[in-house]
Short mmCIF file of C-alpha atoms in Angstrom, two decimals:
data_model
loop_
_atom_site.label_atom_id
_atom_site.label_comp_id
_atom_site.label_asym_id
_atom_site.label_seq_id
_atom_site.Cartn_x
_atom_site.Cartn_y
_atom_site.Cartn_z
CA MET A 17 -0.19 0.06 0.07
CA ARG A 18 1.54 3.35 -0.89
CA ARG A 19 1.06 6.13 1.53
CA PRO A 20 0.24 9.97 0.33
CA ALA A 21 3.63 12.03 0.32
CA PHE A 22 1.64 14.70 2.44
CA ALA A 23 1.37 12.02 5.15
CA LEU A 24 5.17 11.07 5.29
CA LEU A 25 5.84 15.24 5.67
CA ALA A 26 3.57 15.77 8.54
CA LEU A 27 4.81 13.58 10.52
CA PRO A 28 7.75 15.12 11.58
CA LEU A 29 5.82 18.37 11.84
CA ILE A 30 3.30 16.66 13.96
CA ALA A 31 6.10 15.37 16.51
CA ALA A 32 7.77 18.60 16.74
CA CYS A 33 4.95 20.40 17.58
CA SER A 34 3.68 17.89 20.37
CA ALA A 35 7.09 17.63 22.09
CA GLN A 36 7.40 19.57 25.37
CA GLU A 37 10.22 19.12 27.63
CA PRO A 38 9.87 18.20 31.07
CA GLY A 39 9.30 21.34 33.40
CA ASP A 40 8.18 23.57 30.46
CA PRO A 41 4.92 25.36 30.93
CA PRO A 42 1.73 24.12 29.06
CA ALA A 43 1.11 25.46 25.78
CA GLY A 44 -0.84 28.83 25.87
CA THR A 45 0.48 29.92 29.35
CA PRO A 46 2.20 33.09 29.30
CA SER A 47 5.84 32.80 30.19
CA PRO A 48 7.46 35.51 32.80
CA THR A 49 8.73 37.80 29.47
CA GLU A 50 5.62 38.18 28.00
CA THR A 51 3.66 39.06 31.19
CA LEU A 52 5.22 42.07 33.65
CA ALA A 53 8.98 41.11 33.07
CA SER A 54 9.81 44.46 35.29
CA ALA A 55 7.80 43.08 38.18
CA THR A 56 9.81 41.80 41.45
CA TRP A 57 8.78 40.54 44.84
CA GLN A 58 8.83 43.31 47.37
CA PRO A 59 9.67 42.66 51.12
CA PRO A 60 6.74 44.44 53.74
CA GLU A 61 7.91 47.85 54.92
CA SER A 62 6.94 46.70 58.27
CA CYS A 63 5.60 43.46 60.02
CA PRO A 64 3.11 44.54 63.08
CA GLY A 65 4.82 42.80 65.71
CA TRP A 66 8.38 42.70 64.59
CA ALA A 67 11.15 44.69 64.43
CA ASP A 68 12.71 44.95 61.38
CA ALA A 69 16.07 44.10 62.72
CA ASP A 70 14.52 40.59 63.72
CA ARG A 71 13.82 39.44 60.20
CA PRO A 72 16.49 39.26 57.52
CA SER A 73 16.54 41.81 55.16
CA GLY A 74 14.55 41.34 52.16
CA SER A 75 12.48 39.02 53.67
CA ASN A 76 8.63 38.53 54.50
CA CYS A 77 7.26 39.24 57.87
CA TYR A 78 8.09 35.18 58.63
CA GLY A 79 11.52 36.10 57.55
CA ILE A 80 11.30 33.89 54.86
CA LEU A 81 13.34 34.79 51.58
CA PRO A 82 11.25 34.95 48.37
CA GLU A 83 13.33 31.86 46.59
CA ARG A 84 12.74 29.54 49.48
CA CYS A 85 9.53 28.80 47.89
CA GLY A 86 9.34 30.81 44.45
CA ALA A 87 7.64 33.90 45.11
CA ASP A 88 10.63 35.77 43.24
CA ARG A 89 9.51 34.12 39.98
CA ALA A 90 5.70 33.61 40.58
CA VAL A 91 5.44 37.48 41.36
CA VAL A 92 4.99 37.71 37.39
CA TYR A 93 1.91 36.24 37.71
CA VAL A 94 0.18 38.96 39.84
CA GLY A 95 -2.70 40.56 37.85
CA GLN A 96 -3.10 37.52 35.92
CA ALA A 97 -6.51 34.75 36.48
CA ILE A 98 -5.30 31.85 38.26
CA THR A 99 -5.84 29.37 35.56
CA THR A 100 -4.77 25.82 35.28
CA ASP A 101 -2.04 26.34 33.35
CA ILE A 102 -0.72 28.90 35.66
CA LYS A 103 -1.00 27.00 38.65
CA THR A 104 1.08 23.73 37.08
CA VAL A 105 3.70 26.43 36.40
CA LEU A 106 3.46 27.82 40.11
CA GLN A 107 3.60 24.20 40.92
CA GLY A 108 6.61 23.39 39.13
CA ILE A 109 8.54 26.65 41.04
CA ALA A 110 7.44 25.66 44.28
CA PRO A 111 9.51 23.09 46.26
CA ASP A 112 6.59 22.46 48.76
CA GLY A 113 3.66 22.61 46.43
CA ILE A 114 1.25 25.84 46.34
CA ARG A 115 -1.58 26.84 48.15
CA VAL A 116 -4.37 29.08 46.15
CA ILE A 117 -6.18 31.47 48.76
CA GLY A 118 -9.46 33.14 48.28
CA PRO A 119 -10.21 36.24 49.67
CA ASP A 120 -12.73 34.54 52.22
CA ASP A 121 -10.76 31.46 52.62
CA ALA A 122 -9.87 30.22 56.09
CA ILE A 123 -6.59 29.16 56.10
CA THR A 124 -4.10 27.03 58.71
CA ASP A 125 -1.48 28.21 60.47
CA ASP A 126 1.16 25.47 59.73
CA LEU A 127 4.51 27.71 58.33
CA ARG A 128 6.32 25.62 55.43
CA GLU A 129 8.96 27.97 54.10
CA GLY A 130 8.80 26.08 50.47
CA ARG A 131 5.07 26.48 49.58
CA LEU A 132 3.85 29.26 47.53
CA ASN A 133 0.62 31.01 48.84
CA VAL A 134 -0.91 32.42 46.19
CA SER A 135 -3.79 34.90 47.00
CA THR A 136 -6.61 35.97 44.45
CA ASP A 137 -9.57 38.36 44.71
CA ALA A 138 -13.32 37.33 44.10
CA ASP A 139 -12.54 37.15 40.19
CA GLY A 140 -9.76 34.65 40.46
CA VAL A 141 -6.89 37.37 39.98
CA ILE A 142 -3.55 36.54 41.60
CA THR A 143 -3.39 39.69 43.75
CA LYS A 144 -0.20 38.62 45.82
CA VAL A 145 2.17 35.51 46.21
CA ASP A 146 4.53 34.68 49.22
CA CYS A 147 6.00 32.22 51.17
CA TYR A 148 4.45 30.59 54.36
#
């Protein structure tokens, strides 16, 4: 049986389109360069109940640096809707996983330095990322 020539030409193209390296964001997910390339994680100016000298420079109110959970890289998604694709990317960034927190969600006080906490507004738009 003879195959049409176009079928043989299409196979390498199909393979090239479907090949995805491990750790790559899913297709259609905005990359940090496509979003807010200039966005950087900013530590809080002050923390109630903490003396500024009690926490490392550049850390959050728990004394955790944003590199521990990936907040320094995840900050580029602030202002975007939390989609399945963005969740997948964020899970790849955070060593201890992510926790999505809505405006009315109750959360536990279990502190995990490597967990990325993603706060959203009522519309599911990411408002803040932090380690705790």
